[in-house]
Amino acid sequence: MSRSPTHAITRREALSRLLGLGVLASTGCAPSTGDASAPAIALPAQVPGEEVAARSRYADDVDALCDVLLPTELDASGKVLSPGAREADVDGALRIEDFVAIASAQGILPALADADVRRLSGGADAFRAVLNAELAVLAARHRPLAAFRDLPRAVQEQIVVDAFDDDAQRPLVLVARAACFVAFLGAVTNDIGLRAVGFPAFESFEDGLAVSGYPRTKSGRLVDASTEDLARLAGKGDLDDYTYNRAPAPTPGDDLTTVLDASGDLL
């Protein structure tokens, strides 16, 4: 008994049998009934883009903004030389309840319009969403479809500069900047910022104890200035004398008698 030659099934025929010509016709894949080929579907004009950026090291645009406002200094290998807002946990400051109202009351923020205070005084997540949305708009003005966190640092810095000059955008950037410095100098969740500017580490951060007093030895032992020789301890390099017997350096032209009493204390 003879066998007919095997007929190879093309991909188009396989799809036709599985899905049915009706489905294929609706997608434009049905075989043509004529000899002429089907007209090509026109694609929208596309402009070749740049290379796809590597995954950003920032969690979102707010994270990147804070690094612009108070940047981390890194060496060539990526090691932190000087901490910035991110190491100081600026996110912790932004999550302080009623941060805008508190910062305004303490003079950390300049006076804001009532409408801006209301707009920025929601929960931490709501404020972050507002700021991310605004940064997306600002980034799009410079490079469409690019996120703020993915822009070159020079472009990010220019956006921040422009925002400070824009009445509509300034409040958002001011709040973010205030959060950066509250985190860095206010020891909200860590004391890394204070240590970076020369303060000693907290004796017990968990207990909220920065220092039990001065003068003291470098090991932290409190010194009784009335019974111990401070000069001897200082000569040995073992005196941590942060506040004791230190007169402020005068500024040429300033009269210190208007700010200090006879004991050298602030009026």
mmCIF file of C-alpha atoms in Angstrom:
data_model
loop_
_atom_site.group_PDB
_atom_site.id
_atom_site.type_symbol
_atom_site.label_atom_id
_atom_site.label_comp_id
_atom_site.label_asym_id
_atom_site.label_seq_id
_atom_site.Cartn_x
_atom_site.Cartn_y
_atom_site.Cartn_z
ATOM 1 C CA MET A 1 0.000 0.000 0.000
ATOM 2 C CA SER A 2 1.501 3.294 -1.048
ATOM 3 C CA ARG A 3 1.555 6.309 1.265
ATOM 4 C CA SER A 4 1.119 9.863 0.155
ATOM 5 C CA PRO A 5 3.972 12.265 0.849
ATOM 6 C CA THR A 6 3.885 13.913 4.263
ATOM 7 C CA HIS A 7 2.503 17.466 4.083
ATOM 8 C CA ALA A 8 4.328 19.903 6.366
ATOM 9 C CA ILE A 9 1.896 22.068 8.340
ATOM 10 C CA THR A 10 2.886 25.689 8.426
ATOM 11 C CA ARG A 11 2.537 27.838 11.535
ATOM 12 C CA ARG A 12 -0.295 29.782 9.887
ATOM 13 C CA GLU A 13 -2.204 26.591 9.090
ATOM 14 C CA ALA A 14 -1.740 25.297 12.632
ATOM 15 C CA LEU A 15 -3.120 28.525 14.070
ATOM 16 C CA SER A 16 -6.008 28.419 11.616
ATOM 17 C CA ARG A 17 -6.991 24.921 12.689
ATOM 18 C CA LEU A 18 -6.665 25.672 16.397
ATOM 19 C CA LEU A 19 -8.334 29.044 16.584
ATOM 20 C CA GLY A 20 -10.584 29.091 13.528
ATOM 21 C CA LEU A 21 -10.496 31.431 10.636
ATOM 22 C CA GLY A 22 -13.052 33.715 12.229
ATOM 23 C CA VAL A 23 -10.740 34.553 15.103
ATOM 24 C CA LEU A 24 -7.763 34.958 12.820
ATOM 25 C CA ALA A 25 -9.705 37.206 10.498
ATOM 26 C CA SER A 26 -10.546 39.491 13.398
ATOM 27 C CA THR A 27 -6.847 39.796 14.173
ATOM 28 C CA GLY A 28 -5.815 40.291 10.554
ATOM 29 C CA CYS A 29 -4.051 36.916 10.334
ATOM 30 C CA ALA A 30 -6.453 35.043 8.018
ATOM 31 C CA PRO A 31 -5.001 33.791 4.743
ATOM 32 C CA SER A 32 -5.597 36.110 1.814
ATOM 33 C CA THR A 33 -8.127 35.001 -0.799
ATOM 34 C CA GLY A 34 -6.319 36.819 -3.572
ATOM 35 C CA ASP A 35 -2.840 36.774 -4.927
ATOM 36 C CA ALA A 36 -2.073 40.286 -3.686
ATOM 37 C CA SER A 37 -0.481 40.444 -0.297
ATOM 38 C CA ALA A 38 -2.339 42.097 2.558
ATOM 39 C CA PRO A 39 -1.586 45.800 3.036
ATOM 40 C CA ALA A 40 0.997 46.507 5.709
ATOM 41 C CA ILE A 41 -0.244 48.034 8.927
ATOM 42 C CA ALA A 42 1.289 51.456 9.403
ATOM 43 C CA LEU A 43 3.114 51.960 12.723
ATOM 44 C CA PRO A 44 3.244 55.308 14.475
ATOM 45 C CA ALA A 45 6.361 57.333 13.940
ATOM 46 C CA GLN A 46 8.900 56.516 16.628
ATOM 47 C CA VAL A 47 12.008 58.383 17.618
ATOM 48 C CA PRO A 48 14.845 56.104 18.679
ATOM 49 C CA GLY A 49 15.402 56.499 22.392
ATOM 50 C CA GLU A 50 18.522 56.310 24.504
ATOM 51 C CA GLU A 51 19.804 53.173 26.130
ATOM 52 C CA VAL A 52 17.637 51.780 28.888
ATOM 53 C CA ALA A 53 18.896 53.145 32.192
ATOM 54 C CA ALA A 54 20.165 50.795 34.835
ATOM 55 C CA ARG A 55 17.903 50.170 37.798
ATOM 56 C CA SER A 56 17.796 53.307 39.938
ATOM 57 C CA ARG A 57 19.316 53.165 43.388
ATOM 58 C CA TYR A 58 16.498 55.386 44.641
ATOM 59 C CA ALA A 59 13.217 54.074 46.000
ATOM 60 C CA ASP A 60 11.234 56.865 44.329
ATOM 61 C CA ASP A 61 11.574 60.453 43.133
ATOM 62 C CA VAL A 62 11.288 61.861 46.671
ATOM 63 C CA ASP A 63 14.229 59.707 47.710
ATOM 64 C CA ALA A 64 16.250 61.140 44.815
ATOM 65 C CA LEU A 65 15.166 64.706 45.600
ATOM 66 C CA CYS A 66 16.369 64.404 49.190
ATOM 67 C CA ASP A 67 19.737 63.170 47.938
ATOM 68 C CA VAL A 68 19.965 66.286 45.760
ATOM 69 C CA LEU A 69 19.061 68.590 48.648
ATOM 70 C CA LEU A 70 21.449 66.963 51.148
ATOM 71 C CA PRO A 71 23.630 64.592 49.138
ATOM 72 C CA THR A 72 25.674 61.625 50.227
ATOM 73 C CA GLU A 73 29.360 61.987 49.385
ATOM 74 C CA LEU A 74 30.786 58.795 47.889
ATOM 75 C CA ASP A 75 34.251 57.774 46.777
ATOM 76 C CA ALA A 76 35.021 56.192 43.410
ATOM 77 C CA SER A 77 34.160 52.728 44.731
ATOM 78 C CA GLY A 78 30.803 53.841 46.134
ATOM 79 C CA LYS A 79 31.881 53.928 49.781
ATOM 80 C CA VAL A 80 30.183 56.624 51.866
ATOM 81 C CA LEU A 81 32.637 59.383 52.744
ATOM 82 C CA SER A 82 30.083 61.739 54.255
ATOM 83 C CA PRO A 83 26.469 60.827 55.043
ATOM 84 C CA GLY A 84 23.519 62.709 53.639
ATOM 85 C CA ALA A 85 19.773 62.825 54.083
ATOM 86 C CA ARG A 86 19.291 59.206 53.081
ATOM 87 C CA GLU A 87 21.702 57.860 55.709
ATOM 88 C CA ALA A 88 20.055 60.097 58.304
ATOM 89 C CA ASP A 89 16.693 58.469 57.400
ATOM 90 C CA VAL A 90 14.845 61.463 55.994
ATOM 91 C CA ASP A 91 11.881 59.144 55.449
ATOM 92 C CA GLY A 92 11.542 58.965 59.228
ATOM 93 C CA ALA A 93 11.275 62.749 59.404
ATOM 94 C CA LEU A 94 8.715 62.849 56.615
ATOM 95 C CA ARG A 95 6.590 60.390 58.586
ATOM 96 C CA ILE A 96 6.339 62.660 61.619
ATOM 97 C CA GLU A 97 2.659 63.346 62.128
ATOM 98 C CA ASP A 98 1.744 66.937 61.210
ATOM 99 C CA PHE A 99 5.340 67.560 60.130
ATOM 100 C CA VAL A 100 4.488 70.687 58.126
ATOM 101 C CA ALA A 101 2.563 72.294 60.989
ATOM 102 C CA ILE A 102 5.254 71.436 63.543
ATOM 103 C CA ALA A 103 8.119 72.607 61.325
ATOM 104 C CA SER A 104 6.287 75.866 60.637
ATOM 105 C CA ALA A 105 5.617 76.464 64.340
ATOM 106 C CA GLN A 106 9.291 75.833 65.174
ATOM 107 C CA GLY A 107 10.526 78.201 62.464
ATOM 108 C CA ILE A 108 12.159 75.379 60.493
ATOM 109 C CA LEU A 109 9.859 76.198 57.604
ATOM 110 C CA PRO A 110 9.109 79.736 56.448
ATOM 111 C CA ALA A 111 5.517 80.843 56.668
ATOM 112 C CA LEU A 112 3.470 79.050 54.032
ATOM 113 C CA ALA A 113 0.126 80.052 52.572
ATOM 114 C CA ASP A 114 -2.837 78.397 54.287
ATOM 115 C CA ALA A 115 -3.687 76.577 51.068
ATOM 116 C CA ASP A 116 -0.181 75.085 50.917
ATOM 117 C CA VAL A 117 -0.312 74.020 54.560
ATOM 118 C CA ARG A 118 -3.635 72.260 53.962
ATOM 119 C CA ARG A 119 -2.320 70.616 50.794
ATOM 120 C CA LEU A 120 0.829 69.336 52.465
ATOM 121 C CA SER A 121 -0.509 68.472 55.898
ATOM 122 C CA GLY A 122 -2.044 65.105 55.056
ATOM 123 C CA GLY A 123 -0.621 61.780 56.081
ATOM 124 C CA ALA A 124 2.954 60.888 55.206
ATOM 125 C CA ASP A 125 1.942 58.644 52.327
ATOM 126 C CA ALA A 126 -0.388 61.291 50.884
ATOM 127 C CA PHE A 127 2.299 63.975 51.037
ATOM 128 C CA ARG A 128 4.845 61.682 49.428
ATOM 129 C CA ALA A 129 2.383 60.878 46.634
ATOM 130 C CA VAL A 130 1.830 64.602 46.005
ATOM 131 C CA LEU A 131 5.553 65.289 45.890
ATOM 132 C CA ASN A 132 6.240 62.326 43.603
ATOM 133 C CA ALA A 133 3.520 63.509 41.231
ATOM 134 C CA GLU A 134 4.925 67.034 41.137
ATOM 135 C CA LEU A 135 8.448 65.739 40.505
ATOM 136 C CA ALA A 136 7.151 63.608 37.635
ATOM 137 C CA VAL A 137 5.685 66.719 36.007
ATOM 138 C CA LEU A 138 8.892 68.701 36.487
ATOM 139 C CA ALA A 139 11.018 65.861 35.121
ATOM 140 C CA ALA A 140 8.778 65.500 32.058
ATOM 141 C CA ARG A 141 9.399 69.141 31.161
ATOM 142 C CA HIS A 142 13.094 68.356 30.771
ATOM 143 C CA ARG A 143 12.920 64.805 29.432
ATOM 144 C CA PRO A 144 9.532 63.270 28.540
ATOM 145 C CA LEU A 145 8.802 59.828 30.014
ATOM 146 C CA ALA A 146 11.874 59.967 32.273
ATOM 147 C CA ALA A 147 11.482 59.773 36.049
ATOM 148 C CA PHE A 148 13.188 62.423 38.178
ATOM 149 C CA ARG A 149 15.277 59.739 39.899
ATOM 150 C CA ASP A 150 16.689 58.607 36.528
ATOM 151 C CA LEU A 151 17.764 62.033 35.286
ATOM 152 C CA PRO A 152 21.415 63.132 35.332
ATOM 153 C CA ARG A 153 22.382 64.904 38.549
ATOM 154 C CA ALA A 154 22.940 68.217 36.763
ATOM 155 C CA VAL A 155 19.375 68.123 35.418
ATOM 156 C CA GLN A 156 17.991 67.182 38.831
ATOM 157 C CA GLU A 157 19.814 70.110 40.424
ATOM 158 C CA GLN A 158 18.479 72.503 37.794
ATOM 159 C CA ILE A 159 14.927 71.276 38.436
ATOM 160 C CA VAL A 160 15.376 71.968 42.153
ATOM 161 C CA VAL A 161 16.787 75.434 41.479
ATOM 162 C CA ASP A 162 13.866 76.218 39.175
ATOM 163 C CA ALA A 163 11.389 74.896 41.750
ATOM 164 C CA PHE A 164 12.717 77.282 44.388
ATOM 165 C CA ASP A 165 11.985 80.132 41.962
ATOM 166 C CA ASP A 166 8.453 78.887 41.224
ATOM 167 C CA ASP A 167 5.757 80.031 43.654
ATOM 168 C CA ALA A 168 3.701 76.917 42.946
ATOM 169 C CA GLN A 169 6.527 74.416 43.440
ATOM 170 C CA ARG A 170 8.567 76.141 46.179
ATOM 171 C CA PRO A 171 6.508 74.900 49.175
ATOM 172 C CA LEU A 172 7.008 71.256 48.223
ATOM 173 C CA VAL A 173 10.772 71.644 47.931
ATOM 174 C CA LEU A 174 10.949 73.678 51.132
ATOM 175 C CA VAL A 175 9.169 70.929 53.055
ATOM 176 C CA ALA A 176 11.477 68.272 51.622
ATOM 177 C CA ARG A 177 14.529 70.369 52.499
ATOM 178 C CA ALA A 178 13.265 70.919 56.040
ATOM 179 C CA ALA A 179 12.756 67.176 56.446
ATOM 180 C CA CYS A 180 16.327 66.550 55.277
ATOM 181 C CA PHE A 181 17.839 68.816 57.903
ATOM 182 C CA VAL A 182 15.476 67.732 60.674
ATOM 183 C CA ALA A 183 16.588 64.153 60.029
ATOM 184 C CA PHE A 184 20.262 65.099 59.762
ATOM 185 C CA LEU A 185 20.542 67.429 62.774
ATOM 186 C CA GLY A 186 17.499 66.395 64.789
ATOM 187 C CA ALA A 187 18.468 62.751 65.349
ATOM 188 C CA VAL A 188 14.965 61.546 64.495
ATOM 189 C CA THR A 189 15.897 57.882 64.070
ATOM 190 C CA ASN A 190 19.709 57.993 64.306
ATOM 191 C CA ASP A 191 22.503 60.392 65.235
ATOM 192 C CA ILE A 192 24.640 59.921 62.123
ATOM 193 C CA GLY A 193 24.121 63.524 60.981
ATOM 194 C CA LEU A 194 25.162 65.000 64.306
ATOM 195 C CA ARG A 195 28.275 62.841 64.364
ATOM 196 C CA ALA A 196 29.074 63.967 60.823
ATOM 197 C CA VAL A 197 29.237 67.618 61.941
ATOM 198 C CA GLY A 198 31.393 66.869 64.978
ATOM 199 C CA PHE A 199 29.047 65.976 67.833
ATOM 200 C CA PRO A 200 29.847 62.873 69.874
ATOM 201 C CA ALA A 201 27.682 59.823 69.473
ATOM 202 C CA PHE A 202 24.657 59.544 71.758
ATOM 203 C CA GLU A 203 25.506 57.830 75.014
ATOM 204 C CA SER A 204 22.276 55.899 74.569
ATOM 205 C CA PHE A 205 20.190 56.660 71.515
ATOM 206 C CA GLU A 206 17.527 54.152 72.577
ATOM 207 C CA ASP A 207 17.031 56.083 75.835
ATOM 208 C CA GLY A 208 17.203 59.471 74.132
ATOM 209 C CA LEU A 209 20.353 60.344 76.132
ATOM 210 C CA ALA A 210 22.753 62.368 74.023
ATOM 211 C CA VAL A 211 25.219 63.155 76.789
ATOM 212 C CA SER A 212 25.053 63.077 80.568
ATOM 213 C CA GLY A 213 27.038 66.288 80.944
ATOM 214 C CA TYR A 214 30.284 68.194 80.485
ATOM 215 C CA PRO A 215 33.181 68.454 81.122
ATOM 216 C CA ARG A 216 34.095 64.766 80.937
ATOM 217 C CA THR A 217 36.930 62.518 79.922
ATOM 218 C CA LYS A 218 37.119 61.081 76.435
ATOM 219 C CA SER A 219 35.810 57.794 77.863
ATOM 220 C CA GLY A 220 32.687 59.587 79.103
ATOM 221 C CA ARG A 221 33.462 59.950 82.834
ATOM 222 C CA LEU A 222 32.018 63.179 84.219
ATOM 223 C CA VAL A 223 34.601 65.519 85.683
ATOM 224 C CA ASP A 224 34.082 67.767 88.710
ATOM 225 C CA ALA A 225 35.733 71.009 87.626
ATOM 226 C CA SER A 226 36.010 72.182 91.248
ATOM 227 C CA THR A 227 38.152 69.250 92.361
ATOM 228 C CA GLU A 228 39.995 68.008 89.271
ATOM 229 C CA ASP A 229 42.730 69.639 87.226
ATOM 230 C CA LEU A 230 41.147 70.266 83.858
ATOM 231 C CA ALA A 231 44.391 71.607 82.410
ATOM 232 C CA ARG A 232 46.157 68.340 83.293
ATOM 233 C CA LEU A 233 43.414 66.296 81.637
ATOM 234 C CA ALA A 234 43.520 68.566 78.584
ATOM 235 C CA GLY A 235 47.318 68.213 78.422
ATOM 236 C CA LYS A 236 46.897 64.448 78.340
ATOM 237 C CA GLY A 237 44.353 64.798 75.557
ATOM 238 C CA ASP A 238 41.680 63.233 77.764
ATOM 239 C CA LEU A 239 39.284 66.138 78.193
ATOM 240 C CA ASP A 240 36.017 66.360 76.310
ATOM 241 C CA ASP A 241 35.307 69.994 77.119
ATOM 242 C CA TYR A 242 32.484 70.770 74.756
ATOM 243 C CA THR A 243 30.978 73.690 76.673
ATOM 244 C CA TYR A 244 33.172 74.400 79.653
ATOM 245 C CA ASN A 245 35.245 77.602 79.669
ATOM 246 C CA ARG A 246 34.953 78.197 75.946
ATOM 247 C CA ALA A 247 34.357 81.742 74.823
ATOM 248 C CA PRO A 248 32.760 82.298 71.424
ATOM 249 C CA ALA A 249 35.080 83.739 68.822
ATOM 250 C CA PRO A 250 34.160 87.362 68.174
ATOM 251 C CA THR A 251 33.046 88.441 64.753
ATOM 252 C CA PRO A 252 34.771 91.639 63.612
ATOM 253 C CA GLY A 253 32.386 94.533 64.083
ATOM 254 C CA ASP A 254 30.010 92.687 66.446
ATOM 255 C CA ASP A 255 29.629 93.789 70.057
ATOM 256 C CA LEU A 256 29.438 90.587 72.144
ATOM 257 C CA THR A 257 28.174 92.516 75.162
ATOM 258 C CA THR A 258 24.816 92.715 73.415
ATOM 259 C CA VAL A 259 24.457 88.917 73.401
ATOM 260 C CA LEU A 260 26.581 87.724 76.371
ATOM 261 C CA ASP A 261 26.419 88.494 80.068
ATOM 262 C CA ALA A 262 29.426 89.018 82.360
ATOM 263 C CA SER A 263 29.829 85.253 82.778
ATOM 264 C CA GLY A 264 29.928 84.660 79.069
ATOM 265 C CA ASP A 265 26.471 83.105 78.932
ATOM 266 C CA LEU A 266 23.949 84.052 76.292
ATOM 267 C CA LEU A 267 21.520 86.738 77.351
#
